[in-house]
PDB file of C-alpha atoms in Angstrom:
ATOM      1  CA  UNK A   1       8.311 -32.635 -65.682  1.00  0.00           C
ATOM      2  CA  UNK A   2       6.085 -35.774 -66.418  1.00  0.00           C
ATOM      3  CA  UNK A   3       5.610 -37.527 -62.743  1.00  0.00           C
ATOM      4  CA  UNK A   4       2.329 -39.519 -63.371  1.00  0.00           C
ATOM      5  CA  UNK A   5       2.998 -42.953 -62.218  1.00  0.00           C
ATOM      6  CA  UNK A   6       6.092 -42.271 -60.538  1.00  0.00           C
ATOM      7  CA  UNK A   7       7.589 -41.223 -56.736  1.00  0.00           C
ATOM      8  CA  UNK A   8       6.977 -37.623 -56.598  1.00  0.00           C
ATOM      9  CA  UNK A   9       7.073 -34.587 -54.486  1.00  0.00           C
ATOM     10  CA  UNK A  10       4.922 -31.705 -54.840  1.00  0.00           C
ATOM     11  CA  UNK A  11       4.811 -28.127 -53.889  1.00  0.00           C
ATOM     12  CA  UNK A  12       2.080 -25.619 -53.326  1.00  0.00           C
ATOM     13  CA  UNK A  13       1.371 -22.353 -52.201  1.00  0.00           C
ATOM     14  CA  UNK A  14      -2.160 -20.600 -51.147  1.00  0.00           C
ATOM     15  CA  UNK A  15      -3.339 -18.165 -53.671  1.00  0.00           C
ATOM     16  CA  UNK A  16      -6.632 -16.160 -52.710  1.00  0.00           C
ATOM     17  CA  UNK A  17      -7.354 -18.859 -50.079  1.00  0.00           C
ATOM     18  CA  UNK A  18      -7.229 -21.582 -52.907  1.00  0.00           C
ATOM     19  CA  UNK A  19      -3.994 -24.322 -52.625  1.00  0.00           C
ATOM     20  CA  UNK A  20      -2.511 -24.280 -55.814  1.00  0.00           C
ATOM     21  CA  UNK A  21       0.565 -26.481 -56.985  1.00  0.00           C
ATOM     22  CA  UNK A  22       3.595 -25.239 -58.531  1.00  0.00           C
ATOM     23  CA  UNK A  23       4.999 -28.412 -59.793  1.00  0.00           C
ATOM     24  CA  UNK A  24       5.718 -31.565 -59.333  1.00  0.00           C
ATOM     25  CA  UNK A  25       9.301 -32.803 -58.958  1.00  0.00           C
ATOM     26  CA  UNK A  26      10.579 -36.460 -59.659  1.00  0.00           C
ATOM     27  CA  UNK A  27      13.989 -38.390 -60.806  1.00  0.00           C
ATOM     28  CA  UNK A  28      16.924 -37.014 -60.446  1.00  0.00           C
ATOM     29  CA  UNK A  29      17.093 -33.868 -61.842  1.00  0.00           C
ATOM     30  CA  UNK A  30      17.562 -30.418 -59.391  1.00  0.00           C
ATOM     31  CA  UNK A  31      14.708 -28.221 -59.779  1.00  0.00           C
ATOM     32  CA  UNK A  32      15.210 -24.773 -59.894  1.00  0.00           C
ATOM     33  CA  UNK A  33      14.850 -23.334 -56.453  1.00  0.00           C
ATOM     34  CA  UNK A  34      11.540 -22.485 -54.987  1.00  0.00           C
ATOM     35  CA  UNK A  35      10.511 -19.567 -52.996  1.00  0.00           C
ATOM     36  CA  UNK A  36       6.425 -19.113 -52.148  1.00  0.00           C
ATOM     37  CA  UNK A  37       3.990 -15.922 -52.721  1.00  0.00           C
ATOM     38  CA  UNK A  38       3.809 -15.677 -48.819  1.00  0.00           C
ATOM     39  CA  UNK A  39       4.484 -17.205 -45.285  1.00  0.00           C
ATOM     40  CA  UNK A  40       3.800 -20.541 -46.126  1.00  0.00           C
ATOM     41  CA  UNK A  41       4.183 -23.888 -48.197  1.00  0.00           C
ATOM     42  CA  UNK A  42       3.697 -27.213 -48.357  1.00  0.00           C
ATOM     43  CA  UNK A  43       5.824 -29.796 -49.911  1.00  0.00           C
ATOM     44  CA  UNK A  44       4.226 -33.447 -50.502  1.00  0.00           C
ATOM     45  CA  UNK A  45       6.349 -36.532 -51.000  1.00  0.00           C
ATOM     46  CA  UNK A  46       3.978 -39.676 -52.333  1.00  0.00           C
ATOM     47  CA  UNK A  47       6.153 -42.715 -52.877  1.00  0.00           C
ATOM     48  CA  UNK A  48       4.449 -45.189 -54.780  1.00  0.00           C
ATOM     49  CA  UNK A  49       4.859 -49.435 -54.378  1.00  0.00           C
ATOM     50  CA  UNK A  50       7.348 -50.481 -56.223  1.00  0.00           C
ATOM     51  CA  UNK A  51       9.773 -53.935 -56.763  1.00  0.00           C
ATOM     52  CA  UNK A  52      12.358 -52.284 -57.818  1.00  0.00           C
ATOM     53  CA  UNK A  53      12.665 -49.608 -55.701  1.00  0.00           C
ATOM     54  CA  UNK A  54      16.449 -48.143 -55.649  1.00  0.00           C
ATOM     55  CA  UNK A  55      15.914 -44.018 -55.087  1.00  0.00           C
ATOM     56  CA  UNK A  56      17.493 -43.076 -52.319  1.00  0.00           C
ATOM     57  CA  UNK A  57      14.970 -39.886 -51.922  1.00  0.00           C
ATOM     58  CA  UNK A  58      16.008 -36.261 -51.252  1.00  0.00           C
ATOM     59  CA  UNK A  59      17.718 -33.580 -49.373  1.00  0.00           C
ATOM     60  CA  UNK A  60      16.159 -29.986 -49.159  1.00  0.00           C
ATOM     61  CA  UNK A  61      17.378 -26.515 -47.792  1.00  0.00           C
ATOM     62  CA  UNK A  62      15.232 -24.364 -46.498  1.00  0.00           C
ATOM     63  CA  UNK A  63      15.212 -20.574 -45.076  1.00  0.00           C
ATOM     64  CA  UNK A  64      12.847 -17.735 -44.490  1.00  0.00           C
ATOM     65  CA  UNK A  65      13.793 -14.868 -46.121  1.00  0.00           C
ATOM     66  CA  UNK A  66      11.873 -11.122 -46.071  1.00  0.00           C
ATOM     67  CA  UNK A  67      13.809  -9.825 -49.118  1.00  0.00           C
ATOM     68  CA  UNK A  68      12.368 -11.939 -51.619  1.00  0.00           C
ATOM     69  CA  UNK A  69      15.748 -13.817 -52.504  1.00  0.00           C
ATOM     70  CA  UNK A  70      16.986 -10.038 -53.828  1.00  0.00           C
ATOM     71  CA  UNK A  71      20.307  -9.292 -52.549  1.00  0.00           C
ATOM     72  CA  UNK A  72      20.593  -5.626 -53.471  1.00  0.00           C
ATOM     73  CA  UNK A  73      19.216  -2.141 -53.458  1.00  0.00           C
ATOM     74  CA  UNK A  74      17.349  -1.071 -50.211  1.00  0.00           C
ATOM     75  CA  UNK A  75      13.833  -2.750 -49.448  1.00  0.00           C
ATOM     76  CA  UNK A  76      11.305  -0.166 -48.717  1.00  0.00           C
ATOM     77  CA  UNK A  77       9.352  -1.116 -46.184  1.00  0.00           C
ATOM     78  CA  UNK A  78       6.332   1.792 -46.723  1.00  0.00           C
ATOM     79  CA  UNK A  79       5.399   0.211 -49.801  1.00  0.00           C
ATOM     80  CA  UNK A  80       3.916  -2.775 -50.806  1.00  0.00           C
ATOM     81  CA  UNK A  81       0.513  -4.188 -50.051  1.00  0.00           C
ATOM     82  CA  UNK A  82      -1.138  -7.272 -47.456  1.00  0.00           C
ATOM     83  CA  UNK A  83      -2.016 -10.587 -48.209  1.00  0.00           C
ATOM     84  CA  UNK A  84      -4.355 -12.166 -46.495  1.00  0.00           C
ATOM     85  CA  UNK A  85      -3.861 -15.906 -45.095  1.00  0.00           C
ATOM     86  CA  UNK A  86      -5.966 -18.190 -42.636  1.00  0.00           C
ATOM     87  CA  UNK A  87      -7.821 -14.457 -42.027  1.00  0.00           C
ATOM     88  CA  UNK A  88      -4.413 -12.337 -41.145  1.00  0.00           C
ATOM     89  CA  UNK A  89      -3.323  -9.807 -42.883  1.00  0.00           C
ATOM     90  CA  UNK A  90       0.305 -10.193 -43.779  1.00  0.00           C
ATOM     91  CA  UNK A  91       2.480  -7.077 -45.032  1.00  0.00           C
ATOM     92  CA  UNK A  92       3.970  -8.012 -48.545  1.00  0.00           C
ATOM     93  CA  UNK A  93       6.813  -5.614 -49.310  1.00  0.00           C
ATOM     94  CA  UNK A  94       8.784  -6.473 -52.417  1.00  0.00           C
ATOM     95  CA  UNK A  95       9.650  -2.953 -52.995  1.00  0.00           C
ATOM     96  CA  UNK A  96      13.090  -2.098 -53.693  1.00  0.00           C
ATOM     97  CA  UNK A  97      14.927   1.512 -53.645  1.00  0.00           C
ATOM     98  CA  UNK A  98      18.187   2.226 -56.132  1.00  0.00           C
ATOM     99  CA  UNK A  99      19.854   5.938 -55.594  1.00  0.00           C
ATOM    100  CA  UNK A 100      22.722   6.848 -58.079  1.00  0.00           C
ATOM    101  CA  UNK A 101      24.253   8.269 -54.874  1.00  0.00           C
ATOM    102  CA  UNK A 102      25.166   5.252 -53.673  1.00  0.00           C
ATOM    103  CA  UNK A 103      24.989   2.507 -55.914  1.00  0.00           C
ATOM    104  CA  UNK A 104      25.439   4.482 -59.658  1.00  0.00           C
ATOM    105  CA  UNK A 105      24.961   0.954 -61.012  1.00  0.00           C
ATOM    106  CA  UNK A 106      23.769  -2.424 -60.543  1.00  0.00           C
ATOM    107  CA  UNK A 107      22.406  -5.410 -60.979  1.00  0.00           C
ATOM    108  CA  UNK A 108      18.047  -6.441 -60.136  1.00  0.00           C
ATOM    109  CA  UNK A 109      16.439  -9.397 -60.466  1.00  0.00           C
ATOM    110  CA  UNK A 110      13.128 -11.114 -60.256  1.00  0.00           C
ATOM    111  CA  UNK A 111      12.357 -12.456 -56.674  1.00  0.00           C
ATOM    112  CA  UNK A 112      14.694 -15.895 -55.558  1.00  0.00           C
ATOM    113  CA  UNK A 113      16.552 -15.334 -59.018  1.00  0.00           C
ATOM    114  CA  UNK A 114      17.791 -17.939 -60.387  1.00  0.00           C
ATOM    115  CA  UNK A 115      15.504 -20.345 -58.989  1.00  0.00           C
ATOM    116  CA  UNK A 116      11.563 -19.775 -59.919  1.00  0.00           C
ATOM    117  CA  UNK A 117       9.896 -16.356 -58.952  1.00  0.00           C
ATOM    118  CA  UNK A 118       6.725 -16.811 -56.613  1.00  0.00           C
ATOM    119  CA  UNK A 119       3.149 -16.560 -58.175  1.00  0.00           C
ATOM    120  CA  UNK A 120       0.551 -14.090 -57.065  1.00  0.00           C
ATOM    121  CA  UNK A 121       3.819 -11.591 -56.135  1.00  0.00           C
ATOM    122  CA  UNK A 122       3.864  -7.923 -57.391  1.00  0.00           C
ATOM    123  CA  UNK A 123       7.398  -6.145 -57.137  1.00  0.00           C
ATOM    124  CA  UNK A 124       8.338  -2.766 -57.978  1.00  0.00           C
ATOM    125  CA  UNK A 125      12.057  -1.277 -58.768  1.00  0.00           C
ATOM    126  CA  UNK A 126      12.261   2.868 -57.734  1.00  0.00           C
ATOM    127  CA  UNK A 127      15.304   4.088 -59.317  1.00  0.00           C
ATOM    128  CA  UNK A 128      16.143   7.959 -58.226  1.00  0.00           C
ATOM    129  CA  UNK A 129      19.226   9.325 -60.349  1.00  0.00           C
ATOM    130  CA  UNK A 130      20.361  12.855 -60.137  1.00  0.00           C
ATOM    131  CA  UNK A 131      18.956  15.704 -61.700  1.00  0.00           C
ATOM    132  CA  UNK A 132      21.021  15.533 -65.171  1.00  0.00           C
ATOM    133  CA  UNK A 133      21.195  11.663 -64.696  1.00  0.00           C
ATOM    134  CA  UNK A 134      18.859   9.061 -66.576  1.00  0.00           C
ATOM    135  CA  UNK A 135      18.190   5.462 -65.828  1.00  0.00           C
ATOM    136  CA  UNK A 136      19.295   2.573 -68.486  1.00  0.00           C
ATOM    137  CA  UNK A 137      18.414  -0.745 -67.746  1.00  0.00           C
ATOM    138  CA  UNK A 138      19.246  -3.923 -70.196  1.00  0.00           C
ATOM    139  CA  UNK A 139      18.252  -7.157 -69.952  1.00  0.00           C
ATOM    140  CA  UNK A 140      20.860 -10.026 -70.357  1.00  0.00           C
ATOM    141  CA  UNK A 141      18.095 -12.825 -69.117  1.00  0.00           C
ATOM    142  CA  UNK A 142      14.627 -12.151 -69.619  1.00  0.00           C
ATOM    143  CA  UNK A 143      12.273 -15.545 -68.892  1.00  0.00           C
ATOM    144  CA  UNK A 144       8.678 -14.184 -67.727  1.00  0.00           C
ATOM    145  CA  UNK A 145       5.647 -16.175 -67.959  1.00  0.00           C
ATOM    146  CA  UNK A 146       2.784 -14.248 -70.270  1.00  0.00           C
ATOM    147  CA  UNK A 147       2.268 -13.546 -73.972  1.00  0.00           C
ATOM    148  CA  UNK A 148       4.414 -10.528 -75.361  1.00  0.00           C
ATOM    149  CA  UNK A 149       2.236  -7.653 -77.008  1.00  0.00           C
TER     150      UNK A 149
END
């Protein structure tokens, strides 16, 4: 959304040490929701002088989550790989198991689906079926950023 010359609040998150905005958010529309590519982010609010100012502002929710906003299939915690932040290493584990066994079907999503998925974040789907069983996967919402081949 257009904010220039306008109250706004902006978010960012820390790619490769470098603070890097994912949008900016003004009027009165609800943005999608947000979640960040790691342990940290920073929301800015700049209100700007005005005569006729009648906003009344905003309300946010916030929680920390370690499943990356995906509510099913088991999060396996021996994958993944580290991010490193302010010169820690943090353990970045989006990583998800599905057995046939116990959940013969499904639904997966993109990290904090429906809201916006976090940049610089790699997640992989391991689906392990039984030996005459094969995997079939459609896709009734597909909205990823990139150019298709």
């Amino acid at each position: 959304m257009r904010c220039e010359e306008s109250d706004t609040v902006m978010v960012f998150v820390t790619i490769n040490g470098n603070k890097e905005r994912i949008d900016n958010y003004c009027g009165n529309q609800i943005p999608l929701q947000i979640m960040s590519n790691g342990p940290s982010l920073t929301a800015e609010f700049k209100s700007l002088d005005g005569k006729n100012h009648r906003a009344k502002g905003f309300r946010a929710i916030y929680k920390f989550v370690k499943d990356f906003g995906i509510q099913n299939g088991i999060q396996d915690q021996k994958r993944g790989d580290k991010k490193r932040i302010r010169k820690i290493d943090f353990p970045v584990v989006c990583a998800f198991v599905y057995n046939s066994n116990t959940h013969p079907n499904g639904t997966i999503t993109s990290p904090n689906w429906p809201g916006l998925y976090p940049r610089d974040t790699e997640c992989h789907y391991f689906f392990y079926g039984q030996k005459n069983e094969k995997v079939y996967i459609t896709f009734p919402h597909f909205d990823v950023e990139g150019v298709p081949p």
